[in-house]
Coordinates of C-alpha atoms in Angstrom, one line a residue:
X1 CA 128.5 -229.0 91.1
X2 CA 127.4 -225.7 89.4
X3 CA 127.8 -223.9 92.7
X4 CA 131.4 -225.2 93.0
X5 CA 132.4 -223.9 89.5
X6 CA 130.7 -220.6 90.2
X7 CA 132.6 -220.1 93.4
X8 CA 135.9 -221.1 91.7
X9 CA 135.3 -218.5 89.0
X10 CA 134.7 -215.8 91.5
X11 CA 137.9 -216.7 93.4
X12 CA 139.9 -216.7 90.1
X13 CA 138.4 -213.3 89.2
X14 CA 139.3 -211.9 92.6
X15 CA 142.9 -213.0 92.4
X16 CA 143.2 -211.6 88.9
X17 CA 141.8 -208.2 90.0
X18 CA 144.2 -208.0 93.0
X19 CA 147.2 -208.9 90.7
X20 CA 146.2 -206.3 88.2
X21 CA 145.9 -203.5 90.9
X22 CA 149.3 -204.4 92.3
X23 CA 150.9 -204.3 88.8
X24 CA 149.3 -200.9 87.9
X25 CA 150.4 -199.4 91.2
X26 CA 154.0 -200.2 90.4
X27 CA 153.9 -198.3 87.1
X28 CA 154.8 -194.6 87.3
X29 CA 152.3 -192.8 85.1
X30 CA 153.4 -189.3 83.8
X31 CA 151.4 -186.4 85.2
X32 CA 150.6 -183.4 83.2
X33 CA 149.1 -181.2 85.9
X34 CA 151.8 -178.7 85.7
X35 CA 152.1 -178.7 81.9
X36 CA 151.1 -175.4 80.2
X37 CA 149.1 -175.9 77.0
X38 CA 150.5 -172.6 75.7
X39 CA 154.2 -173.2 76.6
X40 CA 156.4 -174.2 73.8
X41 CA 158.9 -175.2 76.5
X42 CA 156.7 -178.3 77.1
X43 CA 157.5 -179.6 73.6
X44 CA 161.3 -179.4 74.1
X45 CA 162.9 -180.8 77.3
X46 CA 166.4 -181.2 78.7
X47 CA 167.4 -184.8 78.8
X48 CA 170.2 -186.6 80.7
X49 CA 171.9 -188.8 78.1
X50 CA 174.3 -190.6 80.4
X51 CA 172.4 -193.9 80.2
X52 CA 171.7 -193.7 76.5
X53 CA 175.3 -192.9 75.7
X54 CA 176.9 -195.3 78.3
X55 CA 177.6 -197.8 75.5
X56 CA 180.3 -195.4 74.3
X57 CA 182.2 -195.7 77.5
X58 CA 181.8 -199.6 77.6
X59 CA 183.1 -199.9 74.0
X60 CA 185.9 -197.3 74.2
X61 CA 186.7 -196.8 78.0
X62 CA 188.8 -193.7 78.8
X63 CA 190.9 -195.8 81.2
X64 CA 190.7 -199.5 81.9
X65 CA 189.8 -200.7 85.4
X66 CA 193.1 -201.5 87.2
X67 CA 193.4 -205.3 87.4
X68 CA 193.9 -205.3 91.2
X69 CA 190.5 -203.8 91.6
X70 CA 188.7 -206.5 89.7
X71 CA 187.6 -209.3 92.1
X72 CA 189.2 -212.7 91.2
X73 CA 185.8 -214.4 91.8
X74 CA 182.3 -213.5 92.6
X75 CA 182.7 -214.1 96.4
X76 CA 185.4 -211.4 96.7
X77 CA 184.4 -207.8 97.6
X78 CA 186.2 -204.5 97.9
X79 CA 186.0 -202.2 100.9
X80 CA 187.1 -198.6 100.8
X81 CA 188.0 -196.8 104.0
X82 CA 188.7 -193.1 104.3
X83 CA 191.0 -192.2 107.1
X84 CA 192.3 -188.9 108.4
X85 CA 195.6 -188.9 110.2
X86 CA 195.4 -187.7 113.8
X87 CA 198.1 -186.6 116.3
X88 CA 200.0 -189.7 117.6
X89 CA 199.0 -191.9 114.6
X90 CA 201.6 -193.9 112.7
X91 CA 201.3 -195.5 109.3
X92 CA 201.9 -198.9 110.9
X93 CA 199.1 -198.2 113.4
X94 CA 196.6 -197.0 110.8
X95 CA 197.3 -200.0 108.5
X96 CA 197.0 -202.5 111.5
X97 CA 193.7 -200.9 112.6
X98 CA 192.3 -201.2 109.0
X99 CA 193.1 -205.0 109.1
X100 CA 196.1 -205.0 106.7
X101 CA 198.4 -208.1 107.2
X102 CA 201.8 -207.5 108.9
X103 CA 203.7 -208.5 105.8
X104 CA 201.9 -205.9 103.7
X105 CA 202.3 -203.3 106.4
X106 CA 206.0 -203.7 106.2
X107 CA 206.0 -203.5 102.4
X108 CA 203.9 -200.3 102.3
X109 CA 205.8 -198.5 105.0
X110 CA 209.2 -199.4 103.3
X111 CA 207.9 -198.2 99.9
X112 CA 206.3 -194.9 101.0
X113 CA 209.5 -193.9 103.0
X114 CA 211.2 -193.5 99.6
X115 CA 208.5 -191.4 98.1
X116 CA 208.7 -187.6 98.2
X117 CA 205.0 -187.3 97.0
X118 CA 203.8 -189.1 100.2
X119 CA 204.1 -187.4 103.6
X120 CA 202.3 -188.9 106.6
X121 CA 201.3 -185.7 108.3
X122 CA 198.5 -184.8 110.8
X123 CA 195.3 -183.9 108.8
X124 CA 196.3 -186.1 105.8
X125 CA 193.2 -187.9 104.4
X126 CA 193.9 -191.2 102.6
X127 CA 191.7 -193.9 101.2
X128 CA 192.5 -197.6 101.8
X129 CA 190.9 -200.1 99.4
X130 CA 190.9 -203.7 100.8
X131 CA 189.9 -206.9 99.1
X132 CA 188.3 -209.6 101.2
X133 CA 186.0 -212.6 101.0
X134 CA 182.9 -213.2 103.2
X135 CA 184.0 -216.7 104.3
X136 CA 187.5 -215.5 105.3
X137 CA 188.7 -212.7 107.6
X138 CA 191.8 -212.3 105.6
X139 CA 192.2 -208.9 103.9
X140 CA 194.6 -207.4 101.3
X141 CA 195.3 -203.8 100.6
X142 CA 195.0 -203.3 96.9
X143 CA 195.2 -199.5 96.8
X144 CA 196.3 -196.7 99.0
X145 CA 195.5 -193.2 97.6
X146 CA 195.9 -189.7 98.7
X147 CA 194.3 -186.8 96.9
X148 CA 196.9 -184.0 96.6
X149 CA 194.9 -181.5 94.7
X150 CA 192.0 -181.3 92.3
X151 CA 193.9 -182.8 89.5
X152 CA 196.5 -185.1 91.1
X153 CA 196.7 -188.0 93.6
X154 CA 199.4 -190.3 95.0
X155 CA 198.6 -194.0 94.5
X156 CA 200.2 -197.1 95.8
X157 CA 198.9 -200.1 93.9
X158 CA 199.3 -203.8 94.5
X159 CA 200.9 -205.5 91.5
X160 CA 200.1 -209.2 90.4
X161 CA 203.3 -210.4 92.1
X162 CA 202.2 -209.0 95.4
X163 CA 204.6 -206.0 95.5
X164 CA 203.4 -202.3 95.6
X165 CA 204.1 -199.8 92.9
X166 CA 203.9 -196.0 93.7
X167 CA 202.8 -193.4 91.2
X168 CA 201.5 -189.8 91.0
X169 CA 198.3 -190.0 88.9
X170 CA 196.1 -187.5 87.2
X171 CA 192.7 -187.5 88.7
X172 CA 190.0 -188.7 86.2
X173 CA 186.7 -186.9 86.7
X174 CA 183.7 -188.5 85.0
X175 CA 181.5 -186.0 83.2
X176 CA 177.7 -186.2 82.9
X177 CA 176.1 -185.5 79.4
X178 CA 173.2 -183.1 79.2
X179 CA 171.0 -182.5 76.1
X180 CA 169.1 -179.4 75.1
X181 CA 167.0 -178.9 72.0
X182 CA 164.6 -176.1 70.9
X183 CA 163.7 -173.5 68.2
X184 CA 165.2 -170.0 68.0
X185 CA 162.6 -167.2 67.8
X186 CA 164.8 -164.1 67.8
X187 CA 168.0 -164.4 69.7
X188 CA 170.1 -167.5 69.8
X189 CA 171.6 -166.8 73.3
X190 CA 168.3 -165.8 75.0
X191 CA 166.1 -168.5 73.4
X192 CA 168.8 -171.2 74.1
X193 CA 168.6 -170.2 77.8
X194 CA 164.8 -170.4 77.7
X195 CA 165.1 -174.0 76.7
X196 CA 167.5 -174.8 79.6
X197 CA 171.0 -174.1 78.3
X198 CA 173.2 -172.3 80.9
X199 CA 173.9 -168.7 80.0
X200 CA 177.7 -169.2 79.7
X201 CA 177.2 -172.2 77.3
X202 CA 174.6 -170.4 75.3
X203 CA 177.1 -167.6 74.7
X204 CA 179.8 -170.2 73.9
X205 CA 177.6 -172.1 71.5
X206 CA 176.7 -168.9 69.6
X207 CA 180.4 -167.9 69.5
X208 CA 181.5 -171.3 68.1
X209 CA 178.8 -171.2 65.3
X210 CA 179.7 -167.6 64.5
X211 CA 183.4 -168.6 64.1
X212 CA 182.3 -171.3 61.6
X213 CA 180.0 -168.9 59.6
X214 CA 178.9 -165.3 59.8
X215 CA 175.4 -165.7 61.2
X216 CA 172.6 -163.7 59.6
X217 CA 169.0 -163.3 60.8
X218 CA 168.0 -165.9 58.1
X219 CA 170.5 -168.4 59.7
X220 CA 168.9 -168.0 63.2
X221 CA 165.2 -167.2 63.2
X222 CA 162.8 -170.1 63.2
X223 CA 165.7 -172.6 63.1
X224 CA 165.9 -175.5 65.5
X225 CA 169.1 -176.1 67.6
X226 CA 170.7 -178.9 69.5
X227 CA 173.4 -178.8 72.1
X228 CA 175.1 -181.7 74.0
X229 CA 177.3 -180.6 76.8
X230 CA 179.3 -182.2 79.6
X231 CA 179.2 -181.2 83.3
X232 CA 181.7 -182.3 85.9
X233 CA 181.6 -182.6 89.7
X234 CA 182.1 -179.3 91.6
X235 CA 185.2 -180.6 93.2
X236 CA 187.0 -181.0 89.9
X237 CA 187.0 -177.3 89.1
X238 CA 186.4 -178.2 85.4
X239 CA 184.0 -175.9 83.6
X240 CA 181.1 -177.4 81.6
X241 CA 182.1 -178.2 78.0
X242 CA 180.1 -178.3 74.8
X243 CA 180.5 -181.6 73.0
X244 CA 178.2 -180.9 70.1
X245 CA 176.3 -178.0 68.7
X246 CA 173.9 -177.8 65.7
X247 CA 171.9 -174.9 64.2
X248 CA 169.4 -175.7 61.5
X249 CA 168.9 -179.0 59.7
X250 CA 171.2 -182.0 60.5
X251 CA 172.4 -181.9 56.9
X252 CA 173.6 -178.2 57.3
X253 CA 177.2 -177.2 57.7
X254 CA 176.4 -175.6 61.1
X255 CA 177.4 -178.7 63.1
X256 CA 180.4 -178.8 65.4
X257 CA 181.9 -181.6 67.3
X258 CA 184.5 -181.4 70.2
X259 CA 187.4 -183.9 69.8
X260 CA 190.0 -184.3 72.5
X261 CA 193.5 -185.4 71.8
X262 CA 196.2 -185.6 74.4
X263 CA 195.9 -182.7 76.9
X264 CA 193.8 -180.4 74.6
X265 CA 191.0 -180.5 72.1
X266 CA 189.4 -178.6 69.3
X267 CA 186.0 -178.2 67.5
X268 CA 185.6 -179.7 64.1
X269 CA 182.8 -179.6 61.4
X270 CA 181.3 -182.7 59.8
X271 CA 184.2 -182.8 57.3
X272 CA 186.8 -182.9 60.0
X273 CA 188.0 -179.3 59.5
X274 CA 189.0 -177.1 62.6
X275 CA 187.4 -173.8 63.2
X276 CA 189.7 -171.0 61.9
X277 CA 189.0 -167.8 63.8
X278 CA 189.2 -165.4 61.0
X279 CA 190.2 -161.9 61.9
X280 CA 190.3 -162.6 65.6
X281 CA 193.8 -163.8 66.1
X282 CA 196.6 -161.2 66.1
X283 CA 199.7 -163.1 64.9
X284 CA 201.9 -160.4 66.6
X285 CA 200.2 -157.8 68.7
X286 CA 200.6 -154.2 67.8
X287 CA 202.7 -155.1 64.8
X288 CA 203.1 -153.0 61.6
X289 CA 202.6 -154.8 58.3
X290 CA 205.8 -153.9 56.5
X291 CA 205.4 -156.0 53.4
X292 CA 202.5 -157.6 51.6
X293 CA 202.1 -160.7 49.5
X294 CA 203.2 -160.1 45.8
X295 CA 206.1 -159.3 43.6
X296 CA 208.7 -156.8 44.9
X297 CA 212.3 -155.8 44.8
X298 CA 214.0 -157.9 47.5
X299 CA 215.6 -155.6 50.1
X300 CA 218.8 -157.8 50.3
X301 CA 219.0 -159.6 46.8
X302 CA 218.0 -156.4 45.0
X303 CA 216.0 -158.1 42.3
X304 CA 212.3 -158.6 41.6
X305 CA 210.9 -161.8 43.1
X306 CA 207.7 -163.0 44.6
X307 CA 207.2 -162.3 48.3
X308 CA 205.1 -165.3 49.1
X309 CA 203.8 -164.1 52.5
X310 CA 203.3 -161.1 54.8
X311 CA 205.7 -159.4 57.0
X312 CA 204.9 -158.0 60.4
X313 CA 207.5 -155.7 61.9
X314 CA 207.7 -155.7 65.8
X315 CA 210.3 -155.4 68.5
X316 CA 212.6 -158.4 69.3
X317 CA 211.1 -160.8 71.7
X318 CA 207.4 -160.0 70.9
X319 CA 205.3 -163.2 71.2
X320 CA 204.2 -164.9 67.9
X321 CA 200.7 -166.5 68.0
X322 CA 199.3 -169.5 66.0
X323 CA 196.8 -168.5 63.4
X324 CA 194.7 -171.6 64.0
X325 CA 194.6 -175.0 65.7
X326 CA 197.3 -177.3 64.4
X327 CA 200.2 -179.6 64.8
X328 CA 203.9 -178.7 64.6
X329 CA 205.1 -180.0 61.3
X330 CA 208.6 -178.5 61.4
X331 CA 210.6 -176.5 64.0
X332 CA 214.2 -175.5 63.4
X333 CA 216.6 -173.6 61.2
X334 CA 215.6 -173.3 57.5
X335 CA 218.0 -171.4 55.3
X336 CA 217.0 -167.8 54.6
X337 CA 213.9 -168.2 56.6
X338 CA 216.0 -168.5 59.8
X339 CA 214.3 -170.0 62.8
X340 CA 210.9 -171.3 61.6
X341 CA 207.8 -173.1 62.9
X342 CA 205.5 -174.7 60.4
X343 CA 202.0 -175.8 61.5
X344 CA 199.8 -178.3 59.7
X345 CA 196.0 -177.5 60.2
X346 CA 194.6 -180.2 58.0
X347 CA 195.6 -182.5 55.1
X348 CA 196.0 -179.6 52.7
X349 CA 196.7 -176.5 54.7
X350 CA 199.9 -175.3 56.5
X351 CA 201.1 -172.0 58.0
X352 CA 204.7 -171.0 58.6
X353 CA 206.3 -168.4 60.9
X354 CA 209.9 -167.4 60.1
X355 CA 212.9 -165.3 61.3
X356 CA 212.1 -166.1 65.0
X357 CA 214.5 -165.1 67.7
X358 CA 213.7 -168.3 69.6
X359 CA 210.9 -170.9 70.0
X360 CA 208.5 -171.3 72.8
X361 CA 210.0 -173.6 75.5
X362 CA 208.8 -177.2 75.1
X363 CA 207.5 -176.9 71.6
X364 CA 208.7 -179.7 69.3
X365 CA 207.7 -181.6 66.2
X366 CA 204.3 -183.3 66.8
X367 CA 203.2 -180.8 69.5
X368 CA 199.6 -179.6 69.2
X369 CA 198.7 -176.0 69.5
X370 CA 195.5 -174.0 69.6
X371 CA 194.6 -170.9 67.8
X372 CA 196.2 -167.9 69.7
X373 CA 198.9 -170.0 71.5
X374 CA 202.4 -168.5 71.7
X375 CA 204.7 -170.5 69.4
X376 CA 207.8 -168.3 69.4
X377 CA 209.2 -164.8 69.5
X378 CA 210.0 -162.1 66.9
X379 CA 213.6 -162.0 65.8
X380 CA 215.8 -161.3 62.7
X381 CA 217.4 -164.7 62.0
X382 CA 218.1 -165.8 58.4
X383 CA 217.9 -163.4 55.5
X384 CA 216.4 -160.4 57.2
X385 CA 216.9 -156.6 57.5
X386 CA 215.3 -156.2 60.9
X387 CA 213.1 -157.9 63.5
X388 CA 209.8 -159.1 62.0
X389 CA 207.6 -162.1 61.4
X390 CA 207.3 -163.6 57.9
X391 CA 204.0 -165.4 57.7
X392 CA 203.0 -167.8 55.0
X393 CA 199.9 -169.9 54.2
X394 CA 200.3 -173.0 52.0
X395 CA 197.4 -174.8 50.4
X396 CA 198.3 -178.1 48.8
X397 CA 202.0 -177.0 49.1
X398 CA 201.3 -173.8 47.2
X399 CA 202.0 -170.5 48.8
X400 CA 199.1 -168.1 49.3
X401 CA 197.6 -165.5 51.6
X402 CA 193.9 -165.2 52.1

């Protein structure tokens, strides 16, 4: 009896040992063979935050998944076929070969014949997305798409009622977030590259911070930094973009966030203020300052009144540039100011541009502009003695010039 229990214990121990060896072999232990004890780079690493930040996309998706691409039940599956049109091919033939039912073939051909954006030519590459079930050979074409260029594609989507709706869509490229953190020793640009930030982004990050505040040696040396940037597939042609940059403590004012609205975007500080590029934006290139802010004898009214802005004399038709990022608050004729554009930059600050000859084509109330964008052209409309720009800054509805 004792021998039986002894053998049983040996057998149990053997099984336990084998199980432990299998378990430990599945664990990928980190190796430090290549780590340098003297390298500060081993302390700070570049991380791919796509998985950590994926919750953002789930909570606030950029675009909802089209309903026709969501399987009705777990047994359904989607098959994507990429087809290049060859000499002698017809759309009917291509659809038939892919397994598209005859009724859908007729619908698709009839719909595409009316579309100028779709041309069935030799060399055309299109993607057919079909929905099917394993138990049935029946297939449905839910999407036909043709990539026209890097940013645009033609799409023919199946609707809930079984018909097809054509559309020219903007291609949505998914970016991948990258993270770099480190400590600056001497030069922000050089040291940021040392920790893995690409050269172009290191220069851009430094420029963004410098626009927020004039950087001194005290602001940079021995300060830690953090950059989150987004990279896109090479085929997109989209340059990498900085989403967040910080220099110094997290409580410092040197933190900038990229916020995208509509077709453009801007960088904001922790308080939601945009970066104003002081001294770097020429409102009117090669213009002469003809009148400063302050009291003066009005050239037309011939009496002493406050000139609540600055005048820049320039030839008719010279482009006028926005002083900072903002939103068009007013555009139109405004009494003695003539043709005027007013931009709102935040809750309290506005800038206005008067006496314009004409406005930039397409500009309207609500349009968003970036610092340096053309918003109109020099003229002499309203109460004016010659072609010039009258520029004003308003803070809490009060006129001032900084």
